[in-house]
Coordinates of C-alpha atoms in Angstrom, one line a residue:
M81 CA 8.4 -34.5 -0.6
A82 CA 8.7 -31.3 -2.5
F83 CA 9.8 -27.8 0.4
V84 CA 7.2 -24.7 0.4
Q85 CA 7.8 -22.1 1.7
T86 CA 6.1 -21.0 4.8
Q87 CA 4.5 -17.3 4.1
P88 CA 5.2 -14.7 6.1
E89 CA 2.0 -14.0 8.8
L90 CA 1.4 -10.6 11.1
G91 CA -0.3 -11.4 14.5
N92 CA -1.1 -7.8 16.4
Q93 CA -0.5 -5.3 15.3
Y94 CA -0.5 -3.2 18.0
T95 CA 1.2 -5.4 21.0
A96 CA 3.7 -6.8 18.3
D97 CA 4.8 -2.6 17.7
R98 CA 7.0 -2.0 19.9
A99 CA 8.2 1.3 18.7
L100 CA 4.3 2.8 18.8
R101 CA 3.8 1.7 21.9
S102 CA 7.1 3.1 23.5
Y103 CA 6.1 6.4 21.7
L104 CA 2.8 6.5 23.1
A105 CA 4.6 5.3 26.9
R106 CA 6.7 8.8 26.3
A107 CA 3.9 10.7 24.2
L108 CA 0.9 9.9 27.0
P109 CA 0.1 10.5 30.0
A110 CA -1.2 7.1 31.2
D111 CA -4.5 7.5 32.6
V112 CA -4.8 8.5 28.3
R113 CA -3.2 6.0 27.5
A114 CA -4.6 2.7 29.7
E115 CA -7.9 4.4 28.2
I116 CA -7.5 4.5 24.6
E117 CA -5.6 0.6 24.5
P118 CA -8.0 -1.2 24.3
A119 CA -9.2 0.5 21.4
L120 CA -5.4 0.2 19.6
D121 CA -5.3 -3.2 21.1
A122 CA -8.9 -4.2 19.2
M123 CA -7.3 -2.5 15.7
G124 CA -4.2 -4.9 15.6
E125 CA -6.3 -7.4 15.9
L126 CA -8.4 -6.7 13.3
A127 CA -5.2 -5.2 11.2
G128 CA -3.2 -8.0 11.3
G129 CA -5.6 -11.1 11.3
E130 CA -9.5 -10.6 9.4
L131 CA -8.3 -7.3 7.9
Y132 CA -5.1 -9.0 6.5
R133 CA -6.5 -12.1 5.3
F134 CA -9.2 -10.2 3.7
Q135 CA -6.3 -7.9 2.2
L136 CA -5.1 -10.9 0.3
A137 CA -8.2 -12.5 -1.2
D138 CA -9.6 -9.2 -2.8
R139 CA -5.9 -8.2 -3.7
E140 CA -7.3 -9.0 -7.6
N141 CA -10.6 -6.8 -6.8
E142 CA -10.0 -3.2 -8.2
P143 CA -13.4 -0.7 -8.8
V144 CA -15.2 -0.9 -11.8
L145 CA -17.3 2.1 -13.7
T146 CA -20.5 1.8 -15.3
Q147 CA -21.5 4.5 -17.4
W148 CA -24.2 3.5 -18.8
D149 CA -27.1 1.3 -18.2
A150 CA -28.6 -1.2 -20.2
W151 CA -31.4 1.2 -21.6
G152 CA -28.7 3.6 -23.1
S153 CA -29.3 6.4 -19.4
R154 CA -25.6 8.0 -18.6
I155 CA -25.5 6.3 -14.6
D156 CA -21.4 7.1 -14.0
R157 CA -21.9 4.0 -11.3
I158 CA -18.8 3.0 -10.0
E159 CA -18.4 0.2 -8.2
L160 CA -16.0 -1.0 -4.8
T161 CA -14.5 -3.6 -3.9
P162 CA -15.4 -6.0 -1.4
L163 CA -12.2 -4.6 1.7
W164 CA -12.9 -0.9 0.8
H165 CA -17.0 -1.9 1.6
R166 CA -15.3 -3.4 4.9
A167 CA -12.7 -0.3 5.8
E168 CA -15.5 1.8 5.4
R169 CA -17.7 0.6 8.1
I170 CA -14.8 -0.1 10.2
A171 CA -13.6 3.8 9.7
A172 CA -17.1 5.3 10.8
E173 CA -17.2 2.7 13.5
Q174 CA -14.0 2.9 15.3
G175 CA -13.8 7.1 14.7
L176 CA -10.8 7.0 12.6
V177 CA -12.1 11.2 11.5
A178 CA -15.2 11.9 14.3
T179 CA -11.7 10.8 17.5
A180 CA -10.3 13.8 16.1
Y181 CA -13.3 16.0 17.2
E182 CA -15.0 14.5 20.0
R183 CA -12.1 15.7 21.4
K184 CA -12.3 13.1 24.1
H185 CA -8.5 13.2 25.6
G186 CA -8.5 16.9 23.8
A187 CA -4.5 18.0 22.2
Y188 CA -4.0 13.9 22.6
S189 CA -7.0 13.0 20.5
R190 CA -4.7 13.7 17.7
I191 CA -2.6 10.8 18.8
H192 CA -5.4 8.5 19.5
Q193 CA -7.1 9.3 16.0
F194 CA -3.4 8.6 14.4
A195 CA -2.2 5.8 16.3
L196 CA -5.5 4.0 15.2
A197 CA -4.9 5.2 11.4
Y198 CA -2.1 3.9 11.7
L199 CA -3.0 0.6 12.3
F200 CA -6.1 0.1 10.3
T201 CA -4.4 1.7 6.7
P202 CA -1.8 -1.2 5.6
S203 CA -4.3 -3.6 5.9
T204 CA -7.5 -1.4 3.6
D205 CA -5.3 -1.0 0.8
I206 CA -5.3 3.1 1.2
Y207 CA -8.2 3.6 2.7
S208 CA -7.0 6.4 4.2
C209 CA -7.0 8.2 0.9
P210 CA -11.0 9.6 1.7
L211 CA -10.3 9.3 5.0
A212 CA -7.7 12.2 4.6
M213 CA -9.8 13.9 2.0
T214 CA -13.0 14.1 5.1
D215 CA -10.5 15.1 7.6
G216 CA -9.8 17.4 5.8
A217 CA -13.3 18.7 4.7
A218 CA -14.0 19.1 7.8
R219 CA -11.8 20.8 9.4
A220 CA -11.3 23.2 5.7
L221 CA -15.3 23.5 6.9
I222 CA -15.3 24.6 10.6
A223 CA -12.5 26.8 9.5
A224 CA -13.7 29.3 7.3
G225 CA -16.9 29.8 10.0
N226 CA -19.9 28.7 7.2
H227 CA -22.3 27.7 9.3
A228 CA -24.6 26.3 7.2
L229 CA -22.3 23.9 5.9
I230 CA -20.8 23.1 8.8
E231 CA -24.6 22.8 9.4
R232 CA -24.9 20.3 6.5
A233 CA -22.3 18.8 6.1
V234 CA -19.6 18.3 9.3
P235 CA -22.2 16.0 11.6
H236 CA -21.3 13.6 8.4
L237 CA -18.4 13.5 8.0
T238 CA -17.4 13.2 12.3
S239 CA -20.5 10.3 12.3
R240 CA -19.7 6.8 13.8
V241 CA -22.7 5.8 12.3
P242 CA -21.8 3.8 9.3
R243 CA -25.7 5.2 7.3
E244 CA -24.3 8.9 8.4
F245 CA -21.3 8.7 7.1
W246 CA -19.5 10.7 4.6
T247 CA -16.2 10.7 3.3
S248 CA -15.5 13.6 0.9
G249 CA -13.4 14.4 -2.0
Q250 CA -10.2 17.1 -2.9
W251 CA -11.0 18.2 -7.0
M252 CA -7.9 20.6 -7.2
T253 CA -5.9 18.6 -10.6
E254 CA -6.3 19.9 -13.5
A255 CA -4.6 18.6 -17.0
T256 CA -3.5 22.7 -17.1
G257 CA -1.7 22.9 -13.2
G258 CA -1.0 20.0 -11.9
S259 CA 0.3 21.6 -8.6
D260 CA 0.2 24.6 -10.0
V261 CA -3.8 25.1 -8.8
G262 CA -3.4 28.9 -10.1
L263 CA -4.1 27.7 -13.6
T264 CA -6.8 26.0 -13.2
E265 CA -9.4 26.2 -15.5
T266 CA -13.1 25.4 -14.1
V267 CA -15.6 28.5 -14.3
A268 CA -18.3 29.1 -11.8
R269 CA -21.1 31.5 -12.5
Q270 CA -23.7 32.2 -9.8
A271 CA -27.3 30.8 -10.3
G272 CA -29.6 32.6 -8.0
E273 CA -28.3 32.5 -4.9
G274 CA -25.7 29.8 -5.5
W275 CA -23.1 29.2 -8.6
R276 CA -23.0 26.4 -11.4
L277 CA -19.5 24.3 -12.2
Y278 CA -18.0 24.5 -15.3
G279 CA -14.7 22.4 -16.6
H280 CA -13.2 19.3 -15.8
K281 CA -10.9 17.8 -13.3
W282 CA -7.8 15.8 -14.0
F283 CA -7.2 13.8 -10.9
T284 CA -9.9 13.4 -8.3
S285 CA -9.3 10.4 -5.9
A286 CA -12.7 8.6 -4.3
I287 CA -14.9 9.7 -6.4
T288 CA -17.6 7.6 -4.8
S289 CA -17.6 10.3 -2.0
Q290 CA -20.8 12.3 -0.6
M291 CA -19.2 15.6 -1.3
A292 CA -16.1 16.8 -2.3
L293 CA -14.2 20.7 -2.1
T294 CA -12.6 22.1 -5.4
L295 CA -11.5 25.2 -6.2
A296 CA -12.7 27.0 -9.6
R297 CA -13.0 30.5 -10.7
P298 CA -15.8 32.7 -10.5
E299 CA -16.2 34.6 -14.5
G300 CA -15.0 37.5 -13.7
N301 CA -12.1 36.8 -11.7
P302 CA -8.4 38.2 -12.5
P303 CA -6.2 34.8 -13.3
G304 CA -4.1 33.0 -10.9
G305 CA -4.4 31.5 -7.3
R306 CA -5.7 35.2 -6.3
G307 CA -9.0 34.5 -8.4
L308 CA -9.9 31.3 -7.3
A309 CA -12.7 30.4 -5.2
L310 CA -13.7 27.8 -2.5
F311 CA -16.5 25.9 -3.8
Y312 CA -18.9 22.6 -1.7
V313 CA -20.2 19.9 -4.0
E314 CA -22.0 17.7 -3.5
T315 CA -22.3 14.3 -6.0
R316 CA -25.3 13.2 -5.7
D317 CA -28.9 14.8 -6.6
A318 CA -31.4 14.0 -4.4
E319 CA -33.1 11.4 -6.6
G320 CA -29.1 10.1 -6.0
R321 CA -27.8 10.7 -9.6
P322 CA -24.5 12.5 -10.4
N323 CA -25.2 16.3 -9.9
R324 CA -24.7 17.1 -13.7
I325 CA -20.5 15.1 -12.9
L326 CA -19.5 13.2 -15.5
V327 CA -17.3 10.1 -14.9
N328 CA -15.4 9.8 -18.0
R329 CA -12.6 7.1 -17.0
L330 CA -10.8 5.9 -14.2
K331 CA -7.3 6.1 -13.8
D332 CA -4.9 3.5 -15.0
K333 CA -2.3 4.0 -12.5
L334 CA 0.6 2.5 -11.0
G335 CA -0.7 2.1 -7.6
T336 CA -2.8 2.7 -5.6
R337 CA -5.2 0.5 -7.1
K338 CA -8.3 0.0 -4.6
V339 CA -9.0 4.1 -5.0
P340 CA -11.2 5.4 -7.8
T341 CA -9.8 8.2 -8.9
A342 CA -11.1 9.5 -11.5
E343 CA -11.4 12.7 -14.3
L344 CA -14.6 14.2 -14.5
T345 CA -16.4 17.0 -16.1
L346 CA -18.5 19.4 -14.4
D347 CA -21.8 20.3 -16.4
G348 CA -23.1 22.5 -14.6
T349 CA -22.7 21.1 -11.4
P350 CA -24.0 23.0 -8.6
A351 CA -22.1 25.0 -5.9
Q352 CA -22.1 26.3 -2.8
L353 CA -19.7 28.7 -2.3
V354 CA -17.4 27.8 1.2
A355 CA -15.8 31.5 2.4
G356 CA -15.7 33.8 -0.5
A357 CA -15.7 34.0 -3.5
S358 CA -11.9 34.6 -4.1
D359 CA -8.7 33.4 -2.2
G360 CA -10.2 29.8 -2.9
V361 CA -6.2 28.4 -2.1
K362 CA -5.6 30.2 1.1
S363 CA -9.7 28.6 1.6
I364 CA -8.1 25.3 1.4
A365 CA -5.3 25.9 3.2
P366 CA -5.9 24.0 6.7
M367 CA -7.2 20.7 4.6
L368 CA -3.7 20.4 3.1
N369 CA -2.1 20.5 6.2
I370 CA -4.6 17.6 7.1
T371 CA -4.6 15.1 4.3
R372 CA -0.6 16.0 4.0
T373 CA 0.1 15.0 7.9
W374 CA -2.7 11.8 6.8
N375 CA 0.3 11.1 4.1
A376 CA 3.1 10.9 6.4
V377 CA 0.9 9.1 8.6
S378 CA -0.1 6.4 5.6
A379 CA 4.2 6.3 4.4
V380 CA 5.0 5.4 8.1
A381 CA 1.8 2.4 8.4
L382 CA 2.7 0.8 5.0
T383 CA 6.8 1.3 5.9
R384 CA 5.8 -1.0 9.4
R385 CA 3.8 -3.4 7.1
G386 CA 6.8 -4.3 4.8
L387 CA 9.0 -5.1 8.3
A388 CA 6.6 -6.9 9.8
L389 CA 6.6 -9.5 7.2
A390 CA 10.4 -8.7 6.7
R391 CA 11.7 -9.7 10.3
D392 CA 8.7 -12.8 10.1
Y393 CA 10.3 -14.3 7.2
A394 CA 13.6 -13.9 8.0
C395 CA 13.0 -16.3 10.7
K396 CA 10.8 -19.0 8.5
R397 CA 13.1 -18.5 5.2
I398 CA 16.5 -21.2 5.9
A399 CA 19.2 -20.2 3.4
F400 CA 22.6 -21.6 3.4
G401 CA 22.1 -23.5 6.3
A402 CA 20.7 -20.6 8.3
P403 CA 17.5 -18.6 8.9
L404 CA 17.9 -15.2 7.5
A405 CA 17.8 -14.2 10.7
E406 CA 20.7 -15.2 12.1
K407 CA 22.9 -13.8 8.9
P408 CA 24.8 -10.4 10.2
L409 CA 24.4 -9.4 6.7
H410 CA 20.4 -9.8 7.0
L411 CA 20.3 -8.1 10.4
D412 CA 22.4 -5.7 9.9
T413 CA 20.3 -4.4 6.3
L414 CA 17.3 -4.5 8.6
A415 CA 18.5 -2.7 11.4
G416 CA 20.0 0.4 8.8
L417 CA 16.2 -0.1 7.3
E418 CA 14.8 0.4 11.7
A419 CA 16.3 3.0 11.9
E420 CA 15.3 4.9 9.6
F421 CA 11.6 4.0 10.1
M422 CA 11.5 4.7 14.2
G423 CA 12.3 8.4 12.6
A424 CA 9.9 8.8 10.4
L425 CA 7.9 7.3 13.7
H426 CA 8.8 10.4 15.7
L427 CA 8.8 12.6 13.1
T428 CA 5.3 12.2 11.7
F429 CA 3.7 11.9 16.3
F430 CA 5.8 14.8 16.7
V431 CA 4.0 17.2 14.3
V432 CA 0.4 14.7 15.1
E433 CA 1.3 16.5 18.7
L434 CA 1.6 19.7 17.7
M435 CA -1.5 19.8 15.8
G436 CA -3.4 19.2 19.2
R437 CA -2.3 20.9 20.4
E438 CA -3.6 24.2 17.9
E439 CA -6.1 22.6 17.6
S440 CA -6.9 22.2 21.0
G441 CA -6.2 26.0 21.1
K442 CA -2.9 24.6 23.7
A443 CA -0.1 26.0 21.5
S444 CA 2.2 28.2 21.8
A445 CA 3.0 30.9 19.2
E446 CA 6.4 29.4 18.3
Q447 CA 4.5 25.7 18.1
E448 CA 2.6 26.9 15.9
Q449 CA 5.3 27.8 13.7
L450 CA 6.6 24.7 14.1
L451 CA 3.8 22.9 12.5
R452 CA 3.4 25.9 9.5
L453 CA 7.6 25.2 9.1
L454 CA 7.1 20.7 9.7
T455 CA 4.0 20.0 7.9
P456 CA 5.3 20.0 4.7
I457 CA 8.7 18.7 5.8
A458 CA 7.6 15.6 7.8
K459 CA 4.9 14.7 4.7
L460 CA 8.3 15.0 1.8
L461 CA 10.9 13.3 4.1
T462 CA 8.8 10.5 5.5
A463 CA 7.1 10.2 2.2
R464 CA 10.8 9.3 0.9
Q465 CA 11.7 7.4 3.5
A466 CA 8.7 4.7 2.8
V467 CA 9.8 4.6 -0.7
Q468 CA 13.5 4.0 -0.2
I469 CA 12.5 1.3 2.7
L470 CA 10.0 -1.0 1.2
S471 CA 12.2 -1.3 -1.6
E472 CA 14.7 -2.3 0.7
A473 CA 12.5 -4.4 2.5
I474 CA 10.4 -6.3 -0.7
E475 CA 14.5 -6.8 -1.8
S476 CA 15.0 -8.9 1.6
F477 CA 11.9 -11.1 -0.1
G478 CA 14.2 -11.9 -2.9
G479 CA 12.5 -13.4 -6.1
A480 CA 9.1 -13.6 -3.8
G481 CA 9.1 -10.3 -3.2
Y482 CA 8.2 -9.6 -6.9
V483 CA 5.7 -11.8 -6.8
E484 CA 2.5 -10.3 -7.2
D485 CA -0.1 -12.9 -5.7
T486 CA 2.3 -13.1 -2.2
G487 CA 1.0 -9.2 -2.1
L488 CA 4.4 -7.1 -1.0
P489 CA 4.3 -5.5 -4.9
M490 CA 1.9 -3.6 -3.8
L491 CA 3.4 -2.3 -0.6
L492 CA 6.2 -0.8 -2.9
R493 CA 3.3 0.4 -5.8
D494 CA 1.5 2.0 -3.2
A495 CA 3.8 4.0 -1.5
Q496 CA 5.1 5.2 -4.2
V497 CA 2.3 8.9 -4.7
L498 CA 2.9 9.4 -1.9
P499 CA 5.6 11.6 -2.4
I500 CA 3.5 12.7 -5.3
W501 CA -0.2 13.5 -3.3
E502 CA -0.7 16.9 -1.4
G503 CA 2.7 18.2 -3.5
T504 CA 6.1 16.5 -5.1
T505 CA 8.8 16.8 -2.7
N506 CA 10.2 20.0 -4.7
V507 CA 7.0 21.5 -4.7
L508 CA 6.7 21.3 -0.6
S509 CA 11.1 22.1 -0.3
L510 CA 9.3 25.4 -2.0
D511 CA 6.4 25.7 1.2
A512 CA 8.6 25.2 3.8
L513 CA 10.9 28.1 2.4
R514 CA 7.6 30.4 2.4
A515 CA 7.0 28.9 5.8
L516 CA 10.2 30.2 6.8
E517 CA 10.1 33.5 5.3
A518 CA 6.7 33.5 7.3
I519 CA 8.2 33.0 11.0
G520 CA 11.5 35.1 10.6
G521 CA 14.0 32.2 9.9
L522 CA 15.1 28.9 11.6
T523 CA 15.2 30.5 15.9
V524 CA 12.1 28.7 16.4
L525 CA 13.2 25.3 15.6
K526 CA 16.6 25.9 16.8
R527 CA 15.7 26.1 20.2
E528 CA 13.3 23.3 19.9
I529 CA 16.0 20.7 18.7
G530 CA 17.6 22.5 21.8
F531 CA 14.7 21.7 24.3
L532 CA 14.9 18.2 22.7
L533 CA 18.3 17.5 23.7
Q534 CA 18.7 19.5 27.1
G535 CA 17.7 16.4 28.8
V536 CA 20.6 13.6 26.8
R537 CA 22.9 12.2 28.9
E538 CA 24.2 8.8 28.1
S539 CA 27.7 9.3 25.9
G540 CA 26.7 7.8 22.8
L541 CA 23.3 10.3 22.9
V542 CA 25.9 13.5 24.1
K543 CA 27.5 12.8 19.8
I544 CA 24.9 12.4 18.4
S545 CA 23.1 15.5 19.7
A546 CA 25.9 17.8 19.1
L547 CA 25.5 15.9 15.2
A548 CA 22.3 17.3 15.5
E549 CA 23.3 20.6 16.8
K550 CA 25.9 20.8 13.9
S551 CA 23.6 19.9 11.2
I552 CA 21.1 23.1 12.1
E553 CA 24.2 25.5 12.1
Q554 CA 24.9 24.1 8.7
A555 CA 21.3 24.8 7.2
E556 CA 21.7 27.8 8.9
A557 CA 24.8 29.6 7.6
W558 CA 23.9 27.5 4.3
L559 CA 20.4 29.6 4.2
K560 CA 22.2 32.4 4.9
R561 CA 24.8 32.0 1.8
A562 CA 22.2 31.2 -1.1
M563 CA 19.7 34.4 0.1
A564 CA 23.0 36.0 -0.2
A565 CA 23.3 35.1 -3.6
G566 CA 19.6 35.2 -4.8
P567 CA 16.6 33.3 -5.7
V568 CA 18.8 30.7 -8.3
E569 CA 20.8 29.5 -5.7
I570 CA 17.8 29.0 -2.9
E571 CA 15.2 27.6 -5.6
A572 CA 17.9 24.6 -6.4
G573 CA 19.0 23.6 -2.9
A574 CA 15.6 24.4 -1.6
R575 CA 15.5 19.6 -1.8
R576 CA 18.2 19.5 0.4
F577 CA 17.7 22.3 2.2
A578 CA 14.0 20.5 3.7
M579 CA 15.8 17.2 3.5
T580 CA 18.8 17.9 5.6
L581 CA 16.3 20.3 7.7
G582 CA 14.0 17.4 8.3
R583 CA 16.9 14.3 9.0
T584 CA 18.5 16.7 11.9
V585 CA 14.1 16.5 14.0
E586 CA 14.1 13.1 13.2
L587 CA 17.9 12.8 14.7
A588 CA 17.1 15.0 17.9
L589 CA 13.7 13.2 18.8
L590 CA 15.3 9.8 18.0
A591 CA 17.7 11.5 21.1
H592 CA 14.9 12.5 22.9
H593 CA 13.3 9.3 22.4
A594 CA 16.1 6.4 23.3
Q595 CA 17.3 8.7 26.5
W596 CA 13.7 8.5 27.9
S597 CA 13.4 4.9 26.9
L598 CA 16.7 4.1 28.3
E599 CA 16.1 5.9 32.2
H600 CA 11.7 4.3 31.7
E601 CA 12.2 1.5 30.0
Q602 CA 15.6 0.2 30.3
D603 CA 15.8 -0.4 26.7
R604 CA 19.5 -0.1 24.4
R605 CA 17.1 -0.3 21.1
A606 CA 16.1 3.2 20.3
L607 CA 19.9 4.2 21.5
A608 CA 20.1 1.7 18.6
A609 CA 18.2 3.6 16.0
A610 CA 19.7 7.0 16.9
R611 CA 23.5 6.0 16.5
R612 CA 23.1 3.9 13.0
F613 CA 20.5 6.8 11.9
A614 CA 23.4 9.2 12.7
A615 CA 24.9 7.1 10.6
H616 CA 23.4 7.0 7.6
G617 CA 24.7 10.8 7.5
V618 CA 21.7 13.9 8.3
T619 CA 23.0 17.2 6.6
Q620 CA 22.6 17.0 2.6
L621 CA 23.8 20.0 1.6
L622 CA 27.3 19.7 -0.2
D623 CA 28.4 22.8 -2.2
V624 CA 26.8 21.8 -5.6
D625 CA 27.3 24.6 -8.6
T626 CA 23.9 25.0 -9.6
A627 CA 25.8 25.7 -13.4
D628 CA 26.7 22.4 -12.9
S629 CA 23.5 21.1 -11.8
R630 CA 22.1 22.6 -14.9
R631 CA 24.1 20.4 -17.7
L632 CA 23.6 17.6 -15.4
A633 CA 20.2 17.6 -15.9
R634 CA 20.0 18.6 -19.6
D635 CA 21.2 16.9 -22.6
D636 CA 21.8 19.1 -25.0

């Protein structure tokens, strides 16, 4: 009988995730953890069982756009995949948005919400995309204080009833601008008590949502970002027809192919101002903070899925006389990936903790400053880590990792969008510099790192703590030198600086958790992760000549 390789399998994705459960044991009071654990267990069972099997069976399905009916009427109807219909219902019923707004557990509600999202995301082909924008829209509307829109939309955005649940789009990208939203060309014209929007949106994800927040320039406003306003749009009229919105086409993308991403024409689309008639970029900032955190959670979730499959496969694949799980080099490779994943996990959920404290009014001024700084850093660093780790994880399957019907290539393709969504690595590096300017430098971050490391006592962790403290001192010294040298030096090094800050915080968090795990779980695996992460290197602030950078980057 011909040999047939046993495929990798998943079990309950909560009970099998030692890193998540260990983090929650440290971060949550025992009574809160006991109360939410049944929901996490149920989501873990669903994600590793029914939903995962559904995902594999649904692999070849994609959204379908029908622009015209049989009699020539423009209808622009998009049919989603069966998996996404199932995911929408689960997301509503399990409160993947609602949990954060019900605040049943106060400052810990965000941890509860994002733990659910982390388990849910890898089995639903990035249904986290509309959920992220929905969460962000609810937050932006509440922050704006527009009571009419809050009463109209927020109950839908935060509902647990599937037939009442809405998702939201986030329409900012235009062909002229991309990340430079100040170049937005969409025009808003006042029409009675409302507005009408005219223009083209180049990249609008999850276009089947019931509403969207979008940027447009009221007629007569000056150019640039300050001349933009934030508008609320409902995508269908009372009869269910497109609300003066034309879907020109769906994007043919490398990954996230279940996400219906469209190019739109707004042809007099009815809209309402969310806040004032200017400073729309500022008005949408609360939404971006939420969506960037969802991006980081999605990054660690996809990373965890790749590693879970790789570990199971290593136990089943026999090569050169033994399972891969018994091969020292294979184990060493997986261990290195696990260490990077754990760093990303702890950084992401540290930002989630800060968000929960800020939203519940329990954050200190310093914690609010940390949240402002670490949100873009966590997004950019975890996205890059996800792509790198998943590339290695797929390689660990050999040729099977390159074959589409295993479902493995999709992990890497979907992860590749994460460094692009919600601001590219370079854009967010510059945002981190602006955050530092706003909060007055690295003092708050240095203090937090000191706090994380003050209880570290194990000898190996003491050395790691010293490395983290040295790294933040080097970052501060680089910043001073770059500021003295001028804006060219600062901008040229912004990416390496942001990555260094992020990896330094990841290392400090790993050391902090490892000491806790030694004392409370008698487990040395977190210690091993901290050691391996430290060995990978933390700082990227080498002495680089910007003139050399220009020579290397240009071919003229």
